[in-house]
Amino acid sequence: QRAQVTQVDGRTHQKRGVLCCAPRSSVLTVACEQTEVLLFDPISSKHIKTLSEAHEDCVNNIRFLDNRLFATCSDDTTIALWDLRKLNTKVCTLHGHTSWVKNIEYDTNTRLLVTSGFDGNVIIWDTNRCTEDGCPHKKFFHTRFLMRMRLTPDCSKMLISTSSGYLLILHDLDLNKSLEVGSYPILRARRTTSSSDITSSGSSGPRAVGSPCHQNNSGPPSEKTLSRPSQREGGSPRNSLEVLTPEVPGERDRGNCITSLQLHPKGWATLLRCSSNTDDQEWTCVYEFQEGAPVRPVSPRCSLRLTHCIEEANVGRGYIKELCFSPDGRMISSPHGFGIRLLGFDAHCSELVDCLPREASPLREIRSLYSHNDVVLTTKFSPTHCQIASGCLSGRVSLYQPKF
């Protein structure tokens, strides 16, 4: 089908990139490279409001906690909570990070806000006890070179990607449990460094040190050196750590940086955008979660398996391109040069579970949509409408919907 394109202009006299789009049923929120958050009506494309000084630096991410409350994070090291019914002022500002804050996640079961930043910290905020002065918070996890952090849809796992090519998975996640020294067993490791590179930082949780991707003589940790806390009957301990360096086509002998990390809406797979350390190649890769949780501290089997991949246009070097799954998980929208590509697991946009290959297969390009005059940095499907949003480096947002 043809696509109807509507463009909403988020540009001012200063050049500012669109770093994040967050569509909801009643509003499309846009995070800008400068200090602003823009709000649009996703149906009429009418501009609703501009939060001109939402932060003091780049706004990196927006996350809705419910239909009215949303959070923003920024390079000014803060997180802000906003209410759609009263946008003239913030609900509160959260202080705790010491560097750029890049990701916001929300555990709907515990109502805990989870953020991560370039200080390497994952911090948990108790929004149940929020005041104008902020929220009670604690440092949950720490690792060097942290890029992105996500929770699976059922909040049972936390995934963390790093610029050194690591993918960390905390299994059987318990955000209420403090990670004390030795309380996070390494379940299994694949193509990783020795366990001496994974240490704890007091009561604040585990710390991954060094640049493991560049140490050629490193191997998986031995059983002898791993901590072995008592396991719960019938399963692995809570917050068990798995350390992986995901296989990337063409990058087997070189390090890579995992720049973007997304989760399948049904929790079946993880979606990564990887770039080589020389920044001359980019890949979009899909990894299926393998069935069954291990019960031993060390297992030879990796919990992820590469199923699909495709090489991306290496345009806009140095900028992170955020890609996403469609709400039903059948398609992927990926920034590609000055536009986006819609990718499927096969030509019929089948479910992932219905077309799992024996070996990694190419993602199929379903459609390409080009309407920008600059590099596209972010794209997002609407959770409620048949619509896709994309934002580019010059500040323009495009909305795509089928034209019947």
Coordinates of C-alpha atoms in Angstrom, one line a residue:
Q1 CA 0.0 0.0 0.0
R2 CA 1.0 3.6 -0.5
A3 CA 1.9 5.7 2.6
Q4 CA 0.4 9.0 3.4
V5 CA 3.1 11.3 4.9
T6 CA 2.4 14.2 7.2
Q7 CA 5.3 16.4 8.4
V8 CA 5.3 18.4 11.6
D9 CA 8.2 20.9 11.9
G10 CA 10.1 20.9 15.2
R11 CA 12.7 23.3 14.0
T12 CA 13.6 26.8 15.3
H13 CA 16.4 29.2 14.4
Q14 CA 18.8 26.7 16.0
K15 CA 19.5 23.3 14.4
R16 CA 18.2 20.6 16.8
G17 CA 17.8 16.9 16.2
V18 CA 14.8 14.8 17.2
L19 CA 16.3 12.1 19.5
C20 CA 13.1 10.3 20.6
C21 CA 9.4 10.0 19.6
A22 CA 6.9 8.7 22.1
P23 CA 3.4 8.2 20.6
R24 CA 0.4 7.6 22.8
S25 CA -3.3 7.4 22.0
S26 CA -3.9 11.2 22.5
V27 CA -0.5 12.8 22.1
L28 CA 2.8 12.4 20.3
T29 CA 5.7 13.7 22.4
V30 CA 9.1 14.5 20.8
A31 CA 12.4 14.9 22.6
C32 CA 14.8 17.4 21.0
E33 CA 18.5 17.8 20.9
Q34 CA 18.2 21.1 22.6
T35 CA 16.2 21.7 25.7
E36 CA 12.7 21.2 24.4
V37 CA 9.9 18.7 24.4
L38 CA 7.2 19.1 21.7
L39 CA 3.7 17.8 21.9
F40 CA 1.5 17.1 18.8
D41 CA -1.9 15.6 18.1
P42 CA -1.0 12.4 16.3
I43 CA -4.2 12.4 14.1
S44 CA -4.4 16.0 13.0
S45 CA -0.6 16.7 13.4
K46 CA -1.5 19.9 15.1
H47 CA 1.1 21.3 17.4
I48 CA -0.3 21.3 21.0
K49 CA 2.5 22.7 23.2
T50 CA 6.2 23.2 23.5
L51 CA 8.0 22.7 26.8
S52 CA 10.7 25.2 25.9
E53 CA 12.9 24.7 28.9
A54 CA 12.0 21.1 29.9
H55 CA 15.7 20.6 30.7
E56 CA 18.9 22.5 30.7
D57 CA 20.5 20.3 28.0
C58 CA 19.5 17.7 25.4
V59 CA 16.4 15.8 26.1
N60 CA 17.2 12.1 25.3
N61 CA 14.2 10.0 26.1
I62 CA 10.5 10.1 27.0
R63 CA 8.5 7.4 28.8
F64 CA 4.8 7.3 29.7
L65 CA 4.0 5.8 33.0
D66 CA 0.3 5.9 32.4
N67 CA -2.1 7.8 30.2
R68 CA -1.3 11.2 31.8
L69 CA 2.1 10.9 33.6
F70 CA 5.3 10.8 31.6
A71 CA 9.0 11.1 32.4
T72 CA 11.9 12.8 30.5
C73 CA 15.6 12.5 30.9
S74 CA 18.4 14.7 29.8
D75 CA 22.1 15.3 29.4
D76 CA 21.7 17.7 32.3
T77 CA 21.8 14.5 34.5
T78 CA 18.2 14.8 35.7
I79 CA 14.9 13.1 35.1
A80 CA 11.7 15.1 35.2
L81 CA 8.1 13.9 35.8
W82 CA 5.2 15.7 33.9
D83 CA 1.5 15.6 34.0
L84 CA -0.4 16.1 30.7
R85 CA -3.1 18.0 32.7
K86 CA -0.7 20.6 34.0
L87 CA 2.3 21.1 31.7
N88 CA 3.2 24.5 32.9
T89 CA 5.4 23.0 35.6
K90 CA 7.1 19.8 36.4
V91 CA 5.6 17.4 38.9
C92 CA 9.2 17.0 40.2
T93 CA 12.8 16.7 39.2
L94 CA 14.9 13.7 40.1
H95 CA 18.6 14.1 40.9
G96 CA 20.9 11.0 41.3
H97 CA 22.9 10.5 38.1
T98 CA 26.3 12.2 37.6
S99 CA 26.4 12.1 33.8
W100 CA 24.0 12.1 30.8
V101 CA 20.8 10.1 31.4
K102 CA 19.8 8.1 28.3
N103 CA 17.1 5.6 29.2
I104 CA 13.9 5.4 31.2
E105 CA 12.0 2.2 31.9
Y106 CA 9.0 1.5 34.2
D107 CA 8.1 -1.6 36.1
T108 CA 4.3 -1.6 36.1
N109 CA 4.1 -4.3 38.8
T110 CA 6.1 -2.4 41.5
R111 CA 5.6 1.1 40.0
L112 CA 9.3 1.7 40.2
L113 CA 11.0 4.0 37.7
V114 CA 14.3 2.7 36.3
T115 CA 16.9 4.9 34.6
S116 CA 20.3 4.5 33.2
G117 CA 23.0 6.9 32.1
F118 CA 26.6 7.3 30.8
D119 CA 27.8 7.3 34.4
G120 CA 27.3 3.6 34.2
N121 CA 24.6 3.5 36.8
V122 CA 21.1 2.0 36.8
I123 CA 19.0 3.8 39.4
I124 CA 15.6 2.8 40.8
W125 CA 13.1 5.5 41.8
D126 CA 10.1 5.0 44.1
T127 CA 7.4 7.0 42.4
N128 CA 4.9 6.0 45.0
R129 CA 6.6 8.4 47.4
C130 CA 7.3 11.2 45.1
T131 CA 7.3 14.8 46.4
E132 CA 8.2 18.2 44.9
D133 CA 11.7 17.6 46.1
G134 CA 12.1 14.3 44.2
C135 CA 11.8 10.5 44.9
P136 CA 13.6 8.1 47.1
H137 CA 16.1 6.2 45.0
K138 CA 18.9 3.7 45.1
K139 CA 21.7 2.6 42.8
F140 CA 20.8 -0.9 41.5
F141 CA 23.6 -1.8 39.1
H142 CA 26.8 -0.3 37.7
T143 CA 28.9 -1.2 34.6
R144 CA 31.4 0.7 32.5
F145 CA 30.6 1.7 28.9
L146 CA 26.8 1.4 29.5
M147 CA 24.8 2.5 26.5
R148 CA 21.2 1.3 26.8
M149 CA 19.0 -0.5 29.4
R150 CA 15.6 -2.2 28.9
L151 CA 13.2 -4.3 30.8
T152 CA 11.3 -7.2 29.2
P153 CA 7.5 -6.6 28.9
D154 CA 6.8 -8.8 31.9
C155 CA 9.7 -7.1 33.8
S156 CA 11.3 -10.5 34.5
K157 CA 14.7 -9.5 32.9
M158 CA 16.8 -6.5 32.6
L159 CA 19.1 -6.1 29.5
I160 CA 22.0 -3.7 29.3
S161 CA 24.1 -3.0 26.3
T162 CA 27.6 -1.5 26.3
S163 CA 29.8 0.4 23.9
S164 CA 32.4 -2.4 24.3
G165 CA 30.2 -5.0 22.7
Y166 CA 28.8 -6.6 25.9
L167 CA 25.2 -7.5 26.4
L168 CA 24.3 -8.1 30.1
I169 CA 21.1 -9.9 31.2
L170 CA 19.8 -9.9 34.7
H171 CA 17.5 -12.9 35.0
D172 CA 14.5 -13.4 37.4
L173 CA 14.7 -9.7 38.1
D174 CA 13.9 -8.4 41.6
L175 CA 14.2 -4.6 41.7
N176 CA 13.4 -4.5 45.4
K177 CA 16.4 -6.6 46.2
S178 CA 19.7 -4.8 46.8
L179 CA 22.6 -6.3 45.0
E180 CA 25.2 -6.9 47.7
V181 CA 28.7 -8.2 47.2
G182 CA 28.6 -11.6 45.6
S183 CA 24.8 -11.7 45.3
Y184 CA 24.7 -11.9 41.6
P185 CA 26.0 -15.2 40.2
I186 CA 27.2 -15.3 36.6
L187 CA 25.0 -17.9 35.0
R188 CA 26.9 -18.4 31.8
A189 CA 29.2 -16.4 29.6
R190 CA 30.0 -16.5 25.9
R191 CA 33.0 -14.8 24.3
T192 CA 33.6 -12.7 27.4
T193 CA 36.5 -11.8 29.6
S194 CA 37.6 -13.4 32.8
S195 CA 35.5 -13.0 35.9
S196 CA 38.1 -10.5 37.3
D197 CA 36.6 -8.0 35.0
I198 CA 33.2 -8.3 36.7
T199 CA 33.4 -6.9 40.2
S200 CA 31.1 -5.3 42.7
S201 CA 30.9 -1.7 43.9
G202 CA 30.0 -2.1 47.5
S203 CA 26.3 -2.3 48.1
S204 CA 25.5 -0.5 44.9
G205 CA 25.8 -3.6 42.8
P206 CA 28.0 -5.2 40.1
R207 CA 30.5 -3.4 38.1
A208 CA 32.0 -4.4 34.8
V209 CA 35.5 -2.9 34.4
G210 CA 38.0 -2.7 31.6
S211 CA 37.2 -2.9 27.9
P212 CA 36.6 -6.6 27.5
C213 CA 36.0 -6.4 23.8
H214 CA 39.6 -5.6 23.1
Q215 CA 41.2 -8.3 25.3
N216 CA 42.1 -11.2 22.9
N217 CA 43.3 -13.6 25.6
S218 CA 40.2 -13.5 27.7
G219 CA 37.8 -16.4 28.2
P220 CA 34.7 -17.2 30.0
P221 CA 34.9 -17.2 33.8
S222 CA 35.7 -20.5 35.5
E223 CA 33.3 -22.1 38.0
K224 CA 36.0 -21.8 40.6
T225 CA 36.0 -18.0 40.5
L226 CA 32.2 -17.4 40.4
S227 CA 30.2 -16.6 43.4
R228 CA 27.7 -19.3 44.4
P229 CA 24.9 -18.0 46.5
S230 CA 22.2 -20.4 47.6
Q231 CA 19.6 -21.0 44.8
R232 CA 15.9 -20.9 45.2
E233 CA 14.3 -24.3 44.9
G234 CA 13.4 -25.2 41.3
G235 CA 15.2 -22.3 39.6
S236 CA 18.1 -19.8 39.4
P237 CA 18.8 -17.1 42.1
R238 CA 17.1 -13.7 41.7
N239 CA 19.1 -11.1 39.7
S240 CA 21.4 -13.7 38.2
L241 CA 23.8 -12.1 35.7
E242 CA 24.5 -13.4 32.2
V243 CA 27.4 -11.8 30.2
L244 CA 27.3 -12.1 26.4
T245 CA 29.0 -10.7 23.4
P246 CA 26.4 -11.2 20.7
E247 CA 27.5 -12.5 17.3
V248 CA 27.3 -9.8 14.7
P249 CA 27.8 -10.8 11.0
G250 CA 31.0 -9.5 9.5
E251 CA 32.3 -8.5 13.0
R252 CA 33.5 -11.8 14.4
D253 CA 37.1 -10.6 14.5
R254 CA 36.5 -7.0 15.4
G255 CA 34.9 -5.3 18.3
N256 CA 31.5 -3.7 18.0
C257 CA 29.3 -1.2 19.9
I258 CA 25.7 -2.0 20.7
T259 CA 24.1 1.5 20.2
S260 CA 20.4 0.7 20.3
L261 CA 18.5 -2.0 22.3
Q262 CA 14.8 -2.9 22.0
L263 CA 12.6 -5.8 23.1
H264 CA 10.0 -7.7 21.2
P265 CA 6.5 -6.7 22.6
K266 CA 5.8 -10.3 23.6
G267 CA 9.3 -10.8 25.1
W268 CA 10.3 -13.3 22.4
A269 CA 13.5 -11.5 21.2
T270 CA 15.8 -8.6 21.5
L271 CA 16.6 -6.2 18.7
L272 CA 20.0 -4.6 18.5
R273 CA 21.6 -1.9 16.3
C274 CA 25.4 -2.6 16.2
S275 CA 28.2 -0.5 14.7
S276 CA 31.8 -1.5 14.3
N277 CA 34.4 0.2 16.4
T278 CA 35.8 1.7 13.2
D279 CA 32.3 3.0 12.5
D280 CA 32.3 1.8 8.9
Q281 CA 29.5 -0.8 9.3
E282 CA 26.1 -0.9 11.0
W283 CA 23.8 -3.9 11.5
T284 CA 20.3 -4.6 12.7
C285 CA 20.1 -7.9 14.5
V286 CA 17.4 -10.0 16.0
Y287 CA 18.2 -12.5 18.8
E288 CA 15.6 -15.0 20.0
F289 CA 15.4 -15.8 23.7
Q290 CA 16.1 -19.5 24.2
E291 CA 13.6 -21.5 26.2
G292 CA 14.4 -22.7 29.7
A293 CA 16.4 -21.0 32.5
P294 CA 19.6 -22.7 33.7
V295 CA 19.9 -23.8 37.3
R296 CA 23.7 -24.0 37.4
P297 CA 26.0 -21.0 37.9
V298 CA 27.7 -21.9 34.6
S299 CA 26.1 -23.4 31.6
P300 CA 27.5 -23.9 28.1
R301 CA 24.4 -22.7 26.4
C302 CA 23.7 -19.1 25.6
S303 CA 20.2 -17.7 26.2
L304 CA 20.2 -15.7 23.0
R305 CA 20.4 -17.0 19.4
L306 CA 20.9 -14.8 16.3
T307 CA 17.9 -15.4 14.0
H308 CA 17.8 -12.5 11.5
C309 CA 20.0 -9.6 10.5
I310 CA 20.6 -6.9 7.8
E311 CA 23.3 -4.4 7.0
E312 CA 22.3 -0.8 7.4
A313 CA 23.3 2.4 5.5
N314 CA 26.3 3.9 7.3
V315 CA 25.0 7.5 7.1
G316 CA 25.3 10.0 10.0
R317 CA 28.4 8.5 11.7
G318 CA 28.6 9.3 15.4
Y319 CA 24.8 9.5 15.8
I320 CA 22.8 6.7 17.4
K321 CA 19.8 5.5 15.4
E322 CA 16.9 4.2 17.5
L323 CA 14.8 1.4 15.9
C324 CA 11.7 -0.4 17.1
F325 CA 9.3 -3.3 16.8
S326 CA 5.7 -2.8 15.7
P327 CA 3.1 -3.3 18.5
D328 CA 2.4 -6.9 17.2
G329 CA 6.1 -7.7 16.8
R330 CA 5.7 -8.6 13.1
M331 CA 7.7 -5.7 11.7
I332 CA 10.8 -3.6 12.5
S333 CA 11.1 0.1 11.7
S334 CA 14.7 1.0 11.2
P335 CA 16.3 4.4 10.4
H336 CA 18.0 4.1 7.0
G337 CA 19.8 7.2 5.7
F338 CA 17.3 10.0 5.2
G339 CA 14.3 7.7 5.7
I340 CA 13.2 4.4 7.4
R341 CA 12.9 0.8 6.3
L342 CA 10.1 -1.5 7.3
L343 CA 11.6 -4.9 7.8
G344 CA 10.0 -8.3 8.3
F345 CA 11.1 -11.8 9.2
D346 CA 9.7 -13.0 5.9
A347 CA 8.0 -11.4 2.9
H348 CA 4.5 -12.0 4.5
C349 CA 5.3 -10.2 7.8
S350 CA 4.8 -13.5 9.7
E351 CA 5.2 -13.9 13.5
L352 CA 8.8 -14.5 14.6
V353 CA 7.8 -17.9 16.1
D354 CA 6.4 -19.0 12.7
C355 CA 9.5 -18.4 10.7
L356 CA 12.5 -19.2 12.9
P357 CA 15.4 -20.3 10.7
R358 CA 17.9 -23.0 11.5
E359 CA 20.7 -20.4 10.8
A360 CA 20.7 -16.6 10.8
S361 CA 18.7 -15.3 7.8
P362 CA 18.4 -11.8 6.3
L363 CA 15.6 -9.6 7.4
R364 CA 13.3 -8.8 4.4
E365 CA 12.7 -5.2 3.3
I366 CA 9.0 -4.7 3.1
R367 CA 8.9 -1.0 2.3
S368 CA 11.2 2.1 2.3
L369 CA 9.9 5.5 3.3
Y370 CA 11.9 8.6 2.6
S371 CA 10.6 12.1 3.4
H372 CA 13.4 13.7 5.4
N373 CA 16.2 16.0 4.2
D374 CA 18.6 14.9 6.9
V375 CA 19.7 11.7 8.7
V376 CA 16.9 10.0 10.6
L377 CA 17.8 9.3 14.2
T378 CA 14.6 7.7 15.7
T379 CA 11.4 5.9 14.7
K380 CA 8.4 4.6 16.6
F381 CA 5.2 2.9 15.9
S382 CA 2.0 4.2 17.5
P383 CA 0.6 1.7 20.0
T384 CA -3.0 2.5 19.1
H385 CA -3.1 3.9 15.6
C386 CA -1.9 2.6 12.2
Q387 CA 0.9 5.1 12.2
I388 CA 4.7 5.4 12.3
A389 CA 6.7 8.5 13.5
S390 CA 10.3 9.3 12.5
G391 CA 12.5 12.2 13.5
C392 CA 15.7 13.5 11.8
L393 CA 18.8 15.5 12.7
S394 CA 17.4 18.8 11.4
G395 CA 14.4 18.6 13.8
R396 CA 11.6 17.5 11.4
V397 CA 9.1 14.8 12.4
S398 CA 7.2 12.7 9.8
L399 CA 4.1 10.7 10.4
Y400 CA 3.3 7.8 8.1
Q401 CA 0.0 6.0 7.7
P402 CA -1.4 3.7 5.0
K403 CA -3.3 5.4 2.2
F404 CA -6.1 3.2 1.1

